[in-house]
């Protein structure tokens, strides 16, 4: 059985990779890593494709695969990388070659917030404000100006004190990006 829990088998190690949704296959980097551990590649591909079918095809998904001596494995997936989500949200194919100097697009504060809510699922002990700040920095590094309808966002988000603090942090981030 491919997706077992390993039972009493000893772990053979873990392998991290990015798989593409809908295209889980024996191709590198996942195929060779599993193959050399003697794992059933088709079991992994079928399970991975089923688990990631909620995403658009070709979305890169980080996956951590643990192989066991009885040729079973377990794996966990994470949310798509921030750069991928930012590019998709901003409608750009690639980032800038000159971070901070050349801008290739713009992303709204609202979209930063939406991406942060998704990425926070992978970062259970990190506050939303910190996740937003990291995403703003990544946006800036790939050449996106952080902006948008700050007044509308302030009015829409400030329904409680936590959201008001988050909104303030996002507005500061947008201001810093505009100055940089």
GROMACS .gro file of N, CA and C in nm:
model
  540
    1UNK      N    1   0.081  -0.119   0.000
    1UNK     CA    2   0.000   0.000   0.000
    1UNK      C    3   0.083   0.123   0.000
    2UNK      N    4   0.050   0.219  -0.082
    2UNK     CA    5   0.131   0.338  -0.100
    2UNK      C    6   0.119   0.441   0.007
    3UNK      N    7   0.002   0.479   0.049
    3UNK     CA    8  -0.011   0.593   0.138
    3UNK      C    9  -0.024   0.554   0.282
    4UNK      N   10   0.039   0.445   0.324
    4UNK     CA   11   0.026   0.395   0.461
    4UNK      C   12   0.090   0.487   0.562
    5UNK      N   13   0.075   0.450   0.688
    5UNK     CA   14   0.128   0.530   0.796
    5UNK      C   15   0.266   0.482   0.838
    6UNK      N   16   0.319   0.382   0.772
    6UNK     CA   17   0.451   0.336   0.808
    6UNK      C   18   0.448   0.231   0.918
    7UNK      N   19   0.337   0.217   0.989
    7UNK     CA   20   0.324   0.118   1.095
    7UNK      C   21   0.444   0.120   1.185
    8UNK      N   22   0.508   0.004   1.206
    8UNK     CA   23   0.626  -0.005   1.289
    8UNK      C   24   0.752   0.008   1.206
    9UNK      N   25   0.740   0.036   1.079
    9UNK     CA   26   0.856   0.046   0.991
    9UNK      C   27   0.939   0.168   1.027
   10UNK      N   28   1.069   0.158   1.006
   10UNK     CA   29   1.155   0.271   1.040
   10UNK      C   30   1.156   0.370   0.923
   11UNK      N   31   1.167   0.497   0.958
   11UNK     CA   32   1.168   0.601   0.857
   11UNK      C   33   1.297   0.600   0.777
   12UNK      N   34   1.287   0.619   0.648
   12UNK     CA   35   1.404   0.624   0.561
   12UNK      C   36   1.443   0.768   0.528
   13UNK      N   37   1.369   0.862   0.581
   13UNK     CA   38   1.401   1.001   0.554
   13UNK      C   39   1.287   1.071   0.481
   14UNK      N   40   1.302   1.201   0.476
   14UNK     CA   41   1.198   1.283   0.414
   14UNK      C   42   1.257   1.356   0.294
   15UNK      N   43   1.171   1.388   0.200
   15UNK     CA   44   1.212   1.459   0.080
   15UNK      C   45   1.115   1.574   0.056
   16UNK      N   46   1.168   1.694   0.038
   16UNK     CA   47   1.085   1.810   0.006
   16UNK      C   48   1.094   1.839  -0.141
   17UNK      N   49   0.982   1.873  -0.201
   17UNK     CA   50   0.980   1.908  -0.343
   17UNK      C   51   0.856   1.992  -0.371
   18UNK      N   52   0.847   2.043  -0.493
   18UNK     CA   53   0.726   2.111  -0.540
   18UNK      C   54   0.667   2.024  -0.649
   19UNK      N   55   0.542   1.985  -0.631
   19UNK     CA   56   0.472   1.912  -0.736
   19UNK      C   57   0.378   2.009  -0.806
   20UNK      N   58   0.345   1.980  -0.931
   20UNK     CA   59   0.250   2.064  -1.004
   20UNK      C   60   0.114   1.997  -1.000
   21UNK      N   61   0.013   2.070  -0.957
   21UNK     CA   62  -0.123   2.016  -0.948
   21UNK      C   63  -0.169   1.958  -1.079
   22UNK      N   64  -0.236   1.845  -1.069
   22UNK     CA   65  -0.293   1.783  -1.187
   22UNK      C   66  -0.189   1.714  -1.272
   23UNK      N   67  -0.062   1.728  -1.234
   23UNK     CA   68   0.044   1.669  -1.313
   23UNK      C   69   0.139   1.588  -1.227
   24UNK      N   70   0.090   1.540  -1.111
   24UNK     CA   71   0.174   1.456  -1.028
   24UNK      C   72   0.218   1.339  -1.115
   25UNK      N   73   0.349   1.327  -1.137
   25UNK     CA   74   0.399   1.223  -1.227
   25UNK      C   75   0.534   1.175  -1.177
   26UNK      N   76   0.589   1.079  -1.246
   26UNK     CA   77   0.719   1.023  -1.209
   26UNK      C   78   0.834   1.111  -1.255
   27UNK      N   79   0.805   1.228  -1.306
   27UNK     CA   80   0.908   1.320  -1.353
   27UNK      C   81   0.981   1.383  -1.234
   28UNK      N   82   1.104   1.435  -1.257
   28UNK     CA   83   1.176   1.504  -1.150
   28UNK      C   84   1.095   1.625  -1.102
   29UNK      N   85   1.110   1.665  -0.978
   29UNK     CA   86   1.203   1.614  -0.879
   29UNK      C   87   1.147   1.499  -0.796
   30UNK      N   88   1.015   1.478  -0.800
   30UNK     CA   89   0.952   1.381  -0.712
   30UNK      C   90   0.981   1.237  -0.752
   31UNK      N   91   0.969   1.205  -0.879
   31UNK     CA   92   0.985   1.067  -0.926
   31UNK      C   93   1.115   1.001  -0.884
   32UNK      N   94   1.231   1.060  -0.919
   32UNK     CA   95   1.358   0.998  -0.881
   32UNK      C   96   1.375   0.983  -0.730
   33UNK      N   97   1.328   1.082  -0.655
   33UNK     CA   98   1.342   1.077  -0.509
   33UNK      C   99   1.263   0.959  -0.451
   34UNK      N  100   1.142   0.938  -0.500
   34UNK     CA  101   1.060   0.827  -0.451
   34UNK      C  102   1.111   0.693  -0.506
   35UNK      N  103   1.151   0.694  -0.631
   35UNK     CA  104   1.197   0.572  -0.696
   35UNK      C  105   1.318   0.512  -0.626
   36UNK      N  106   1.412   0.596  -0.584
   36UNK     CA  107   1.532   0.542  -0.521
   36UNK      C  108   1.502   0.487  -0.381
   37UNK      N  109   1.388   0.522  -0.324
   37UNK     CA  110   1.348   0.467  -0.195
   37UNK      C  111   1.258   0.344  -0.214
   38UNK      N  112   1.232   0.307  -0.340
   38UNK     CA  113   1.152   0.188  -0.368
   38UNK      C  114   1.003   0.207  -0.348
   39UNK      N  115   0.955   0.331  -0.356
   39UNK     CA  116   0.813   0.358  -0.333
   39UNK      C  117   0.733   0.346  -0.462
   40UNK      N  118   0.606   0.319  -0.447
   40UNK     CA  119   0.516   0.306  -0.561
   40UNK      C  120   0.480   0.447  -0.610
   41UNK      N  121   0.539   0.486  -0.722
   41UNK     CA  122   0.519   0.621  -0.776
   41UNK      C  123   0.374   0.645  -0.817
   42UNK      N  124   0.310   0.544  -0.874
   42UNK     CA  125   0.172   0.561  -0.919
   42UNK      C  126   0.078   0.587  -0.802
   43UNK      N  127   0.102   0.520  -0.688
   43UNK     CA  128   0.020   0.545  -0.569
   43UNK      C  129   0.034   0.691  -0.525
   44UNK      N  130   0.160   0.739  -0.524
   44UNK     CA  131   0.180   0.878  -0.484
   44UNK      C  132   0.113   0.973  -0.582
   45UNK      N  133   0.134   0.952  -0.711
   45UNK     CA  134   0.079   1.043  -0.813
   45UNK      C  135  -0.074   1.050  -0.804
   46UNK      N  136  -0.136   0.934  -0.791
   46UNK     CA  137  -0.282   0.929  -0.783
   46UNK      C  138  -0.332   1.004  -0.659
   47UNK      N  139  -0.268   0.979  -0.545
   47UNK     CA  140  -0.307   1.044  -0.420
   47UNK      C  141  -0.282   1.195  -0.425
   48UNK      N  142  -0.164   1.236  -0.476
   48UNK     CA  143  -0.128   1.377  -0.484
   48UNK      C  144  -0.225   1.452  -0.575
   49UNK      N  145  -0.254   1.396  -0.691
   49UNK     CA  146  -0.346   1.461  -0.784
   49UNK      C  147  -0.485   1.475  -0.725
   50UNK      N  148  -0.529   1.374  -0.651
   50UNK     CA  149  -0.661   1.380  -0.586
   50UNK      C  150  -0.662   1.489  -0.479
   51UNK      N  151  -0.557   1.493  -0.398
   51UNK     CA  152  -0.550   1.589  -0.287
   51UNK      C  153  -0.539   1.733  -0.336
   52UNK      N  154  -0.479   1.754  -0.452
   52UNK     CA  155  -0.456   1.890  -0.501
   52UNK      C  156  -0.552   1.932  -0.613
   53UNK      N  157  -0.657   1.855  -0.633
   53UNK     CA  158  -0.748   1.886  -0.745
   53UNK      C  159  -0.825   2.017  -0.725
   54UNK      N  160  -0.825   2.072  -0.604
   54UNK     CA  161  -0.893   2.199  -0.580
   54UNK      C  162  -0.816   2.317  -0.639
   55UNK      N  163  -0.690   2.294  -0.674
   55UNK     CA  164  -0.607   2.400  -0.731
   55UNK      C  165  -0.610   2.394  -0.882
   56UNK      N  166  -0.582   2.506  -0.944
   56UNK     CA  167  -0.569   2.514  -1.089
   56UNK      C  168  -0.449   2.429  -1.132
   57UNK      N  169  -0.461   2.359  -1.245
   57UNK     CA  170  -0.350   2.277  -1.295
   57UNK      C  171  -0.222   2.360  -1.305
   58UNK      N  172  -0.111   2.295  -1.281
   58UNK     CA  173   0.023   2.352  -1.286
   58UNK      C  174   0.057   2.444  -1.170
   59UNK      N  175  -0.029   2.454  -1.069
   59UNK     CA  176   0.003   2.532  -0.951
   59UNK      C  177   0.110   2.456  -0.873
   60UNK      N  178   0.223   2.522  -0.841
   60UNK     CA  179   0.326   2.452  -0.764
   60UNK      C  180   0.281   2.433  -0.619
   61UNK      N  181   0.292   2.312  -0.571
   61UNK     CA  182   0.252   2.280  -0.434
   61UNK      C  183   0.370   2.218  -0.361
   62UNK      N  184   0.419   2.283  -0.254
   62UNK     CA  185   0.526   2.222  -0.175
   62UNK      C  186   0.474   2.094  -0.109
   63UNK      N  187   0.556   1.990  -0.114
   63UNK     CA  188   0.516   1.862  -0.056
   63UNK      C  189   0.634   1.804   0.020
   64UNK      N  190   0.607   1.749   0.138
   64UNK     CA  191   0.708   1.682   0.219
   64UNK      C  192   0.668   1.535   0.226
   65UNK      N  193   0.753   1.448   0.170
   65UNK     CA  194   0.724   1.305   0.162
   65UNK      C  195   0.816   1.232   0.258
   66UNK      N  196   0.759   1.148   0.344
   66UNK     CA  197   0.839   1.066   0.434
   66UNK      C  198   0.825   0.921   0.390
   67UNK      N  199   0.939   0.858   0.364
   67UNK     CA  200   0.942   0.718   0.319
   67UNK      C  201   0.974   0.627   0.436
   68UNK      N  202   0.915   0.507   0.435
   68UNK     CA  203   0.938   0.409   0.540
   68UNK      C  204   1.000   0.283   0.481
   69UNK      N  205   1.066   0.205   0.567
   69UNK     CA  206   1.138   0.086   0.523
   69UNK      C  207   1.047  -0.022   0.465
   70UNK      N  208   0.918  -0.018   0.497
   70UNK     CA  209   0.825  -0.117   0.441
   70UNK      C  210   0.767  -0.072   0.307
   71UNK      N  211   0.830   0.029   0.247
   71UNK     CA  212   0.792   0.085   0.116
   71UNK      C  213   0.659   0.160   0.117
   72UNK      N  214   0.616   0.203   0.234
   72UNK     CA  215   0.499   0.290   0.243
   72UNK      C  216   0.552   0.432   0.259
   73UNK      N  217   0.462   0.527   0.253
   73UNK     CA  218   0.502   0.667   0.269
   73UNK      C  219   0.386   0.748   0.323
   74UNK      N  220   0.418   0.861   0.376
   74UNK     CA  221   0.318   0.963   0.411
   74UNK      C  222   0.367   1.093   0.348
   75UNK      N  223   0.276   1.185   0.330
   75UNK     CA  224   0.319   1.315   0.278
   75UNK      C  225   0.222   1.423   0.324
   76UNK      N  226   0.274   1.542   0.330
   76UNK     CA  227   0.192   1.658   0.363
   76UNK      C  228   0.215   1.762   0.254
   77UNK      N  229   0.111   1.837   0.224
   77UNK     CA  230   0.122   1.945   0.127
   77UNK      C  231   0.103   2.077   0.199
   78UNK      N  232   0.156   2.182   0.140
   78UNK     CA  233   0.140   2.317   0.193
   78UNK      C  234   0.068   2.400   0.088
   79UNK      N  235   0.041   2.524   0.121
   79UNK     CA  236  -0.022   2.616   0.028
   79UNK      C  237   0.079   2.654  -0.081
   80UNK      N  238   0.031   2.698  -0.198
   80UNK     CA  239   0.124   2.740  -0.304
   80UNK      C  240   0.219   2.849  -0.253
   81UNK      N  241   0.338   2.860  -0.312
   81UNK     CA  242   0.434   2.964  -0.271
   81UNK      C  243   0.376   3.105  -0.288
   82UNK      N  244   0.418   3.195  -0.199
   82UNK     CA  245   0.370   3.333  -0.202
   82UNK      C  246   0.396   3.399  -0.337
   83UNK      N  247   0.517   3.380  -0.392
   83UNK     CA  248   0.547   3.443  -0.521
   83UNK      C  249   0.448   3.400  -0.628
   84UNK      N  250   0.412   3.274  -0.630
   84UNK     CA  251   0.315   3.225  -0.729
   84UNK      C  252   0.180   3.296  -0.710
   85UNK      N  253   0.133   3.304  -0.585
   85UNK     CA  254   0.003   3.367  -0.560
   85UNK      C  255   0.006   3.515  -0.593
   86UNK      N  256   0.117   3.583  -0.563
   86UNK     CA  257   0.128   3.725  -0.594
   86UNK      C  258   0.124   3.749  -0.745
   87UNK      N  259   0.200   3.670  -0.820
   87UNK     CA  260   0.202   3.685  -0.965
   87UNK      C  261   0.064   3.660  -1.024
   88UNK      N  262  -0.004   3.558  -0.976
   88UNK     CA  263  -0.138   3.527  -1.024
   88UNK      C  264  -0.234   3.642  -0.993
   89UNK      N  265  -0.230   3.691  -0.869
   89UNK     CA  266  -0.320   3.799  -0.827
   89UNK      C  267  -0.293   3.929  -0.903
   90UNK      N  268  -0.166   3.954  -0.935
   90UNK     CA  269  -0.131   4.079  -1.004
   90UNK      C  270  -0.138   4.064  -1.157
   91UNK      N  271  -0.156   3.942  -1.204
   91UNK     CA  272  -0.166   3.919  -1.348
   91UNK      C  273  -0.034   3.935  -1.422
   92UNK      N  274   0.076   3.899  -1.356
   92UNK     CA  275   0.207   3.907  -1.422
   92UNK      C  276   0.265   3.767  -1.437
   93UNK      N  277   0.352   3.749  -1.536
   93UNK     CA  278   0.416   3.620  -1.561
   93UNK      C  279   0.542   3.602  -1.479
   94UNK      N  280   0.621   3.710  -1.465
   94UNK     CA  281   0.745   3.700  -1.389
   94UNK      C  282   0.773   3.831  -1.319
   95UNK      N  283   0.859   3.823  -1.218
   95UNK     CA  284   0.894   3.940  -1.141
   95UNK      C  285   1.003   4.022  -1.208
   96UNK      N  286   1.048   4.123  -1.137
   96UNK     CA  287   1.149   4.214  -1.188
   96UNK      C  288   1.289   4.157  -1.170
   97UNK      N  289   1.381   4.206  -1.249
   97UNK     CA  290   1.522   4.172  -1.232
   97UNK      C  291   1.591   4.273  -1.143
   98UNK      N  292   1.520   4.381  -1.109
   98UNK     CA  293   1.577   4.488  -1.027
   98UNK      C  294   1.481   4.526  -0.915
   99UNK      N  295   1.476   4.445  -0.808
   99UNK     CA  296   1.384   4.474  -0.697
   99UNK      C  297   1.407   4.614  -0.639
  100UNK      N  298   1.298   4.683  -0.614
  100UNK     CA  299   1.305   4.816  -0.555
  100UNK      C  300   1.331   4.928  -0.655
  101UNK      N  301   1.372   4.891  -0.775
  101UNK     CA  302   1.402   4.992  -0.877
  101UNK      C  303   1.305   4.985  -0.993
  102UNK      N  304   1.267   4.866  -1.030
  102UNK     CA  305   1.178   4.846  -1.145
  102UNK      C  306   1.050   4.776  -1.095
  103UNK      N  307   0.936   4.832  -1.132
  103UNK     CA  308   0.808   4.772  -1.093
  103UNK      C  309   0.739   4.716  -1.216
  104UNK      N  310   0.687   4.595  -1.202
  104UNK     CA  311   0.623   4.527  -1.315
  104UNK      C  312   0.471   4.517  -1.299
  105UNK      N  313   0.421   4.566  -1.186
  105UNK     CA  314   0.277   4.561  -1.164
  105UNK      C  315   0.240   4.616  -1.028
  106UNK      N  316   0.113   4.605  -0.997
  106UNK     CA  317   0.061   4.654  -0.869
  106UNK      C  318  -0.032   4.549  -0.812
  107UNK      N  319  -0.037   4.544  -0.680
  107UNK     CA  320  -0.129   4.454  -0.612
  107UNK      C  321  -0.196   4.532  -0.500
  108UNK      N  322  -0.325   4.509  -0.482
  108UNK     CA  323  -0.399   4.583  -0.380
  108UNK      C  324  -0.372   4.527  -0.241
  109UNK      N  325  -0.392   4.611  -0.143
  109UNK     CA  326  -0.378   4.570  -0.003
  109UNK      C  327  -0.477   4.457   0.027
  110UNK      N  328  -0.595   4.467  -0.032
  110UNK     CA  329  -0.696   4.363  -0.011
  110UNK      C  330  -0.646   4.226  -0.058
  111UNK      N  331  -0.578   4.223  -0.173
  111UNK     CA  332  -0.525   4.095  -0.223
  111UNK      C  333  -0.412   4.043  -0.134
  112UNK      N  334  -0.330   4.134  -0.082
  112UNK     CA  335  -0.225   4.094   0.013
  112UNK      C  336  -0.290   4.026   0.134
  113UNK      N  337  -0.396   4.087   0.184
  113UNK     CA  338  -0.469   4.032   0.299
  113UNK      C  339  -0.526   3.893   0.266
  114UNK      N  340  -0.585   3.879   0.147
  114UNK     CA  341  -0.643   3.749   0.108
  114UNK      C  342  -0.535   3.642   0.097
  115UNK      N  343  -0.420   3.675   0.040
  115UNK     CA  344  -0.309   3.580   0.030
  115UNK      C  345  -0.259   3.544   0.169
  116UNK      N  346  -0.251   3.643   0.256
  116UNK     CA  347  -0.205   3.618   0.394
  116UNK      C  348  -0.297   3.521   0.467
  117UNK      N  349  -0.426   3.533   0.446
  117UNK     CA  350  -0.521   3.442   0.511
  117UNK      C  351  -0.495   3.297   0.464
  118UNK      N  352  -0.461   3.279   0.338
  118UNK     CA  353  -0.431   3.145   0.285
  118UNK      C  354  -0.298   3.095   0.340
  119UNK      N  355  -0.193   3.179   0.333
  119UNK     CA  356  -0.060   3.136   0.378
  119UNK      C  357  -0.055   3.111   0.528
  120UNK      N  358  -0.140   3.178   0.603
  120UNK     CA  359  -0.138   3.160   0.748
  120UNK      C  360  -0.173   3.016   0.786
  121UNK      N  361  -0.240   2.942   0.697
  121UNK     CA  362  -0.271   2.802   0.722
  121UNK      C  363  -0.143   2.719   0.737
  122UNK      N  364  -0.034   2.762   0.673
  122UNK     CA  365   0.095   2.693   0.682
  122UNK      C  366   0.179   2.744   0.799
  123UNK      N  367   0.138   2.855   0.858
  123UNK     CA  368   0.220   2.922   0.961
  123UNK      C  369   0.136   2.940   1.087
  124UNK      N  370   0.100   2.829   1.150
  124UNK     CA  371   0.001   2.833   1.257
  124UNK      C  372   0.039   2.919   1.377
  125UNK      N  373   0.167   2.944   1.401
  125UNK     CA  374   0.204   3.023   1.518
  125UNK      C  375   0.250   3.164   1.482
  126UNK      N  376   0.217   3.208   1.363
  126UNK     CA  377   0.255   3.341   1.316
  126UNK      C  378   0.128   3.423   1.300
  127UNK      N  379   0.129   3.542   1.355
  127UNK     CA  380   0.013   3.629   1.347
  127UNK      C  381  -0.011   3.679   1.206
  128UNK      N  382  -0.136   3.714   1.179
  128UNK     CA  383  -0.174   3.760   1.047
  128UNK      C  384  -0.099   3.887   1.006
  129UNK      N  385  -0.075   3.974   1.101
  129UNK     CA  386  -0.002   4.098   1.072
  129UNK      C  387   0.139   4.067   1.021
  130UNK      N  388   0.207   3.971   1.085
  130UNK     CA  389   0.343   3.932   1.044
  130UNK      C  390   0.340   3.866   0.906
  131UNK      N  391   0.239   3.784   0.880
  131UNK     CA  392   0.227   3.718   0.750
  131UNK      C  393   0.206   3.824   0.642
  132UNK      N  394   0.119   3.922   0.668
  132UNK     CA  395   0.095   4.031   0.572
  132UNK      C  396   0.224   4.108   0.545
  133UNK      N  397   0.300   4.134   0.649
  133UNK     CA  398   0.425   4.207   0.635
  133UNK      C  399   0.523   4.130   0.546
  134UNK      N  400   0.533   3.998   0.567
  134UNK     CA  401   0.621   3.915   0.485
  134UNK      C  402   0.577   3.916   0.338
  135UNK      N  403   0.446   3.910   0.317
  135UNK     CA  404   0.394   3.908   0.180
  135UNK      C  405   0.417   4.043   0.112
  136UNK      N  406   0.403   4.152   0.186
  136UNK     CA  407   0.433   4.285   0.130
  136UNK      C  408   0.579   4.292   0.087
  137UNK      N  409   0.669   4.239   0.170
  137UNK     CA  410   0.812   4.241   0.137
  137UNK      C  411   0.839   4.157   0.012
  138UNK      N  412   0.775   4.041   0.002
  138UNK     CA  413   0.792   3.956  -0.117
  138UNK      C  414   0.738   4.026  -0.240
  139UNK      N  415   0.623   4.091  -0.227
  139UNK     CA  416   0.565   4.165  -0.340
  139UNK      C  417   0.663   4.271  -0.390
  140UNK      N  418   0.720   4.344  -0.296
  140UNK     CA  419   0.816   4.449  -0.331
  140UNK      C  420   0.937   4.388  -0.402
  141UNK      N  421   0.984   4.273  -0.351
  141UNK     CA  422   1.102   4.206  -0.409
  141UNK      C  423   1.080   4.154  -0.550
  142UNK      N  424   0.956   4.122  -0.586
  142UNK     CA  425   0.932   4.075  -0.723
  142UNK      C  426   0.885   4.187  -0.815
  143UNK      N  427   0.883   4.310  -0.761
  143UNK     CA  428   0.853   4.425  -0.845
  143UNK      C  429   0.708   4.467  -0.847
  144UNK      N  430   0.636   4.438  -0.740
  144UNK     CA  431   0.496   4.482  -0.733
  144UNK      C  432   0.483   4.599  -0.636
  145UNK      N  433   0.414   4.701  -0.679
  145UNK     CA  434   0.378   4.811  -0.589
  145UNK      C  435   0.256   4.765  -0.510
  146UNK      N  436   0.261   4.789  -0.380
  146UNK     CA  437   0.147   4.755  -0.295
  146UNK      C  438   0.065   4.882  -0.281
  147UNK      N  439  -0.060   4.875  -0.321
  147UNK     CA  440  -0.144   4.994  -0.316
  147UNK      C  441  -0.289   4.957  -0.318
  148UNK      N  442  -0.367   5.040  -0.375
  148UNK     CA  443  -0.509   5.011  -0.386
  148UNK      C  444  -0.593   5.107  -0.305
  149UNK      N  445  -0.712   5.065  -0.283
  149UNK     CA  446  -0.813   5.149  -0.219
  149UNK      C  447  -0.800   5.145  -0.067
  150UNK      N  448  -0.701   5.219  -0.014
  150UNK     CA  449  -0.672   5.219   0.130
  150UNK      C  450  -0.791   5.267   0.213
  151UNK      N  451  -0.858   5.372   0.169
  151UNK     CA  452  -0.970   5.425   0.246
  151UNK      C  453  -1.085   5.325   0.252
  152UNK      N  454  -1.114   5.261   0.139
  152UNK     CA  455  -1.221   5.161   0.137
  152UNK      C  456  -1.184   5.041   0.224
  153UNK      N  457  -1.056   5.003   0.218
  153UNK     CA  458  -1.012   4.890   0.300
  153UNK      C  459  -1.022   4.925   0.448
  154UNK      N  460  -0.979   5.047   0.482
  154UNK     CA  461  -0.983   5.091   0.621
  154UNK      C  462  -1.128   5.086   0.672
  155UNK      N  463  -1.221   5.132   0.591
  155UNK     CA  464  -1.362   5.133   0.631
  155UNK      C  465  -1.417   4.990   0.640
  156UNK      N  466  -1.374   4.903   0.549
  156UNK     CA  467  -1.427   4.767   0.545
  156UNK      C  468  -1.368   4.674   0.647
  157UNK      N  469  -1.239   4.693   0.682
  157UNK     CA  470  -1.173   4.599   0.773
  157UNK      C  471  -1.183   4.637   0.919
  158UNK      N  472  -1.197   4.764   0.947
  158UNK     CA  473  -1.185   4.809   1.086
  158UNK      C  474  -1.310   4.781   1.168
  159UNK      N  475  -1.354   4.656   1.168
  159UNK     CA  476  -1.474   4.621   1.244
  159UNK      C  477  -1.441   4.581   1.387
  160UNK      N  478  -1.316   4.546   1.414
  160UNK     CA  479  -1.274   4.522   1.551
  160UNK      C  480  -1.129   4.566   1.565
  161UNK      N  481  -1.079   4.567   1.687
  161UNK     CA  482  -0.946   4.623   1.712
  161UNK      C  483  -0.836   4.545   1.640
  162UNK      N  484  -0.847   4.412   1.633
  162UNK     CA  485  -0.743   4.332   1.565
  162UNK      C  486  -0.737   4.367   1.417
  163UNK      N  487  -0.853   4.378   1.355
  163UNK     CA  488  -0.854   4.412   1.213
  163UNK      C  489  -0.806   4.555   1.191
  164UNK      N  490  -0.832   4.644   1.285
  164UNK     CA  491  -0.784   4.782   1.272
  164UNK      C  492  -0.632   4.784   1.278
  165UNK      N  493  -0.572   4.704   1.367
  165UNK     CA  494  -0.427   4.697   1.377
  165UNK      C  495  -0.369   4.639   1.248
  166UNK      N  496  -0.432   4.533   1.196
  166UNK     CA  497  -0.387   4.472   1.072
  166UNK      C  498  -0.394   4.573   0.958
  167UNK      N  499  -0.504   4.643   0.950
  167UNK     CA  500  -0.523   4.743   0.845
  167UNK      C  501  -0.414   4.850   0.854
  168UNK      N  502  -0.382   4.894   0.976
  168UNK     CA  503  -0.278   4.993   0.997
  168UNK      C  504  -0.143   4.940   0.947
  169UNK      N  505  -0.112   4.815   0.980
  169UNK     CA  506   0.014   4.755   0.935
  169UNK      C  507   0.021   4.748   0.783
  170UNK      N  508  -0.091   4.713   0.720
  170UNK     CA  509  -0.094   4.705   0.574
  170UNK      C  510  -0.077   4.842   0.510
  171UNK      N  511  -0.138   4.942   0.570
  171UNK     CA  512  -0.126   5.077   0.516
  171UNK      C  513   0.018   5.128   0.528
  172UNK      N  514   0.084   5.096   0.641
  172UNK     CA  515   0.224   5.133   0.657
  172UNK      C  516   0.311   5.062   0.553
  173UNK      N  517   0.279   4.936   0.530
  173UNK     CA  518   0.352   4.857   0.431
  173UNK      C  519   0.335   4.920   0.293
  174UNK      N  520   0.215   4.959   0.259
  174UNK     CA  521   0.189   5.020   0.129
  174UNK      C  522   0.265   5.152   0.116
  175UNK      N  523   0.266   5.228   0.224
  175UNK     CA  524   0.337   5.357   0.223
  175UNK      C  525   0.488   5.335   0.204
  176UNK      N  526   0.544   5.236   0.275
  176UNK     CA  527   0.687   5.206   0.263
  176UNK      C  528   0.721   5.161   0.121
  177UNK      N  529   0.635   5.081   0.062
  177UNK     CA  530   0.659   5.034  -0.075
  177UNK      C  531   0.656   5.150  -0.175
  178UNK      N  532   0.566   5.247  -0.152
  178UNK     CA  533   0.558   5.363  -0.240
  178UNK      C  534   0.684   5.451  -0.230
  179UNK      N  535   0.739   5.458  -0.109
  179UNK     CA  536   0.860   5.540  -0.090
  179UNK      C  537   0.984   5.471  -0.145
  180UNK      N  538   0.985   5.332  -0.138
  180UNK     CA  539   1.104   5.254  -0.179
  180UNK      C  540   1.119   5.259  -0.325
   0.00000   0.00000   0.00000
